[in-house]
Amino acid sequence: MTLREQEVAAVFAELTGGAARDPLDTQTLLATLAEGGRRLFHARGALVAYVPGGRTPLLTDGTDPSLGALAADAARWGEGAGYDARTTGCALVDVDVTTHSAQLRWPRWSARAQALGFGRATALPLHGRDEEIGALVLFTAADKPLDEEALALVRLFAEVAGHTLTLQRELNETQVLAGQLEHALSSRVVVEQAKGILAARHGLSLDEAFSGLRGYARSHRRKLADVAREVTEGRLLELLAQ
């Protein structure tokens, strides 16, 4: 394996390796994406804009804080190479940001990019399942456009990045849902336990015990599960004796 192949493998491993073993938090993943793009393509800088699930809020990062700020401002302005790539789903390759046409198309973004010392940009959309979820922008030297091999690789890198971000979001949503289901199941169990305790103590049916439990919770404006938990802990055993 050549040094270049080793470098490519290392960058892709950093981006995707943790997805299955130890998922990165979203902001760390974005930082890894931006830095990986810079290293892999010897760019002068890189930024990434990400809209989880195609919705707000926009998350950004860059190899320099000024680039992260540029990504956020571009979304607010509604202009820039990354903004166009994200909203159209089309890549913009080796765009000279110093030209008159670029300045007309993106007046604020072009001026900021030049002020930061960048003259050429390549922006690629990050694809989710059915929509664009973000964009990766690489800033390269004005006299060093990407060759065909590098362009093919950067397209693959953006594709893998979009897939990784999507998997991470789905994993996070699954974990949240699992937590909600676990909480709901726990609440259901404690309510059933409280019903049994009250029914046995006061000679009631389970339905009567539940009605009393629910009525107490409503009259005291408390959550049913909280009241039930106090019953199981022995703190409200006389709840229905009133």
PDB file of N, CA and C in Angstrom, residues 11-17 19 29 32-33 124-128 136 152-168:
ATOM      1  N   VAL A  11      -8.036   8.390   6.657  1.00  0.00           N
ATOM      2  CA  VAL A  11      -9.067   9.427   6.721  1.00  0.00           C
ATOM      3  C   VAL A  11     -10.460   8.805   6.690  1.00  0.00           C
ATOM      4  N   PHE A  12     -10.663   7.831   5.806  1.00  0.00           N
ATOM      5  CA  PHE A  12     -11.967   7.182   5.733  1.00  0.00           C
ATOM      6  C   PHE A  12     -12.265   6.411   7.015  1.00  0.00           C
ATOM      7  N   ALA A  13     -11.243   5.814   7.605  1.00  0.00           N
ATOM      8  CA  ALA A  13     -11.436   5.080   8.857  1.00  0.00           C
ATOM      9  C   ALA A  13     -11.833   6.020   9.985  1.00  0.00           C
ATOM     10  N   GLU A  14     -11.218   7.193  10.036  1.00  0.00           N
ATOM     11  CA  GLU A  14     -11.563   8.175  11.068  1.00  0.00           C
ATOM     12  C   GLU A  14     -13.015   8.617  10.929  1.00  0.00           C
ATOM     13  N   LEU A  15     -13.449   8.759   9.675  1.00  0.00           N
ATOM     14  CA  LEU A  15     -14.806   9.240   9.431  1.00  0.00           C
ATOM     15  C   LEU A  15     -15.851   8.177   9.733  1.00  0.00           C
ATOM     16  N   THR A  16     -15.571   6.934   9.356  1.00  0.00           N
ATOM     17  CA  THR A  16     -16.587   5.885   9.448  1.00  0.00           C
ATOM     18  C   THR A  16     -16.337   4.863  10.539  1.00  0.00           C
ATOM     19  N   GLY A  17     -15.107   4.741  10.998  1.00  0.00           N
ATOM     20  CA  GLY A  17     -14.767   3.670  11.925  1.00  0.00           C
ATOM     21  C   GLY A  17     -15.545   3.697  13.210  1.00  0.00           C
ATOM     22  N   ALA A  19     -18.527   4.848  13.691  1.00  0.00           N
ATOM     23  CA  ALA A  19     -19.980   4.799  13.529  1.00  0.00           C
ATOM     24  C   ALA A  19     -20.579   3.538  14.135  1.00  0.00           C
ATOM     25  N   LEU A  29     -18.136  14.725  14.713  1.00  0.00           N
ATOM     26  CA  LEU A  29     -18.153  14.114  13.392  1.00  0.00           C
ATOM     27  C   LEU A  29     -17.991  15.167  12.304  1.00  0.00           C
ATOM     28  N   THR A  32     -14.408  16.197  12.235  1.00  0.00           N
ATOM     29  CA  THR A  32     -13.624  15.130  11.606  1.00  0.00           C
ATOM     30  C   THR A  32     -13.779  15.174  10.099  1.00  0.00           C
ATOM     31  N   LEU A  33     -14.981  15.443   9.631  1.00  0.00           N
ATOM     32  CA  LEU A  33     -15.250  15.543   8.201  1.00  0.00           C
ATOM     33  C   LEU A  33     -14.485  16.702   7.573  1.00  0.00           C
ATOM     34  N   LEU A 124     -19.484  20.164  -2.515  1.00  0.00           N
ATOM     35  CA  LEU A 124     -20.224  18.945  -2.838  1.00  0.00           C
ATOM     36  C   LEU A 124     -21.370  18.741  -1.861  1.00  0.00           C
ATOM     37  N   PRO A 125     -22.541  18.358  -2.379  1.00  0.00           N
ATOM     38  CA  PRO A 125     -23.673  18.102  -1.478  1.00  0.00           C
ATOM     39  C   PRO A 125     -23.455  16.823  -0.689  1.00  0.00           C
ATOM     40  N   LEU A 126     -23.995  16.779   0.503  1.00  0.00           N
ATOM     41  CA  LEU A 126     -24.002  15.572   1.320  1.00  0.00           C
ATOM     42  C   LEU A 126     -25.410  14.995   1.241  1.00  0.00           C
ATOM     43  N   HIS A 127     -25.513  13.796   0.716  1.00  0.00           N
ATOM     44  CA  HIS A 127     -26.822  13.200   0.479  1.00  0.00           C
ATOM     45  C   HIS A 127     -27.280  12.352   1.660  1.00  0.00           C
ATOM     46  N   GLY A 128     -28.550  12.534   2.047  1.00  0.00           N
ATOM     47  CA  GLY A 128     -29.171  11.666   3.029  1.00  0.00           C
ATOM     48  C   GLY A 128     -29.919  10.561   2.312  1.00  0.00           C
ATOM     49  N   LEU A 136     -20.121  19.943   1.808  1.00  0.00           N
ATOM     50  CA  LEU A 136     -18.709  20.041   2.161  1.00  0.00           C
ATOM     51  C   LEU A 136     -18.055  20.982   1.170  1.00  0.00           C
ATOM     52  N   ALA A 152     -12.816  12.499  -8.309  1.00  0.00           N
ATOM     53  CA  ALA A 152     -13.559  11.259  -8.095  1.00  0.00           C
ATOM     54  C   ALA A 152     -13.506  10.853  -6.622  1.00  0.00           C
ATOM     55  N   LEU A 153     -12.349  11.046  -6.012  1.00  0.00           N
ATOM     56  CA  LEU A 153     -12.185  10.675  -4.608  1.00  0.00           C
ATOM     57  C   LEU A 153     -12.984  11.590  -3.691  1.00  0.00           C
ATOM     58  N   VAL A 154     -13.006  12.884  -4.005  1.00  0.00           N
ATOM     59  CA  VAL A 154     -13.737  13.808  -3.144  1.00  0.00           C
ATOM     60  C   VAL A 154     -15.243  13.558  -3.246  1.00  0.00           C
ATOM     61  N   ARG A 155     -15.710  13.139  -4.412  1.00  0.00           N
ATOM     62  CA  ARG A 155     -17.128  12.778  -4.548  1.00  0.00           C
ATOM     63  C   ARG A 155     -17.455  11.560  -3.679  1.00  0.00           C
ATOM     64  N   LEU A 156     -16.557  10.583  -3.693  1.00  0.00           N
ATOM     65  CA  LEU A 156     -16.748   9.398  -2.862  1.00  0.00           C
ATOM     66  C   LEU A 156     -16.711   9.768  -1.383  1.00  0.00           C
ATOM     67  N   PHE A 157     -15.789  10.647  -1.023  1.00  0.00           N
ATOM     68  CA  PHE A 157     -15.664  11.091   0.365  1.00  0.00           C
ATOM     69  C   PHE A 157     -16.955  11.758   0.827  1.00  0.00           C
ATOM     70  N   ALA A 158     -17.521  12.618  -0.017  1.00  0.00           N
ATOM     71  CA  ALA A 158     -18.769  13.304   0.334  1.00  0.00           C
ATOM     72  C   ALA A 158     -19.925  12.312   0.444  1.00  0.00           C
ATOM     73  N   GLU A 159     -19.934  11.311  -0.422  1.00  0.00           N
ATOM     74  CA  GLU A 159     -20.995  10.301  -0.378  1.00  0.00           C
ATOM     75  C   GLU A 159     -20.930   9.500   0.921  1.00  0.00           C
ATOM     76  N   VAL A 160     -19.721   9.091   1.294  1.00  0.00           N
ATOM     77  CA  VAL A 160     -19.542   8.342   2.534  1.00  0.00           C
ATOM     78  C   VAL A 160     -19.895   9.215   3.740  1.00  0.00           C
ATOM     79  N   ALA A 161     -19.510  10.493   3.675  1.00  0.00           N
ATOM     80  CA  ALA A 161     -19.805  11.411   4.779  1.00  0.00           C
ATOM     81  C   ALA A 161     -21.309  11.565   4.975  1.00  0.00           C
ATOM     82  N   GLY A 162     -22.042  11.738   3.879  1.00  0.00           N
ATOM     83  CA  GLY A 162     -23.491  11.863   3.977  1.00  0.00           C
ATOM     84  C   GLY A 162     -24.128  10.611   4.554  1.00  0.00           C
ATOM     85  N   HIS A 163     -23.635   9.462   4.128  1.00  0.00           N
ATOM     86  CA  HIS A 163     -24.153   8.189   4.634  1.00  0.00           C
ATOM     87  C   HIS A 163     -23.861   8.050   6.124  1.00  0.00           C
ATOM     88  N   THR A 164     -22.648   8.418   6.536  1.00  0.00           N
ATOM     89  CA  THR A 164     -22.265   8.304   7.943  1.00  0.00           C
ATOM     90  C   THR A 164     -23.099   9.227   8.824  1.00  0.00           C
ATOM     91  N   LEU A 165     -23.313  10.462   8.373  1.00  0.00           N
ATOM     92  CA  LEU A 165     -24.127  11.405   9.135  1.00  0.00           C
ATOM     93  C   LEU A 165     -25.564  10.905   9.270  1.00  0.00           C
ATOM     94  N   THR A 166     -26.081  10.323   8.195  1.00  0.00           N
ATOM     95  CA  THR A 166     -27.444   9.798   8.229  1.00  0.00           C
ATOM     96  C   THR A 166     -27.562   8.631   9.199  1.00  0.00           C
ATOM     97  N   LEU A 167     -26.596   7.720   9.150  1.00  0.00           N
ATOM     98  CA  LEU A 167     -26.606   6.585  10.071  1.00  0.00           C
ATOM     99  C   LEU A 167     -26.516   7.049  11.519  1.00  0.00           C
ATOM    100  N   GLN A 168     -25.677   8.055  11.753  1.00  0.00           N
ATOM    101  CA  GLN A 168     -25.526   8.556  13.119  1.00  0.00           C
ATOM    102  C   GLN A 168     -26.825   9.172  13.623  1.00  0.00           C
TER     103      GLN A 168
END
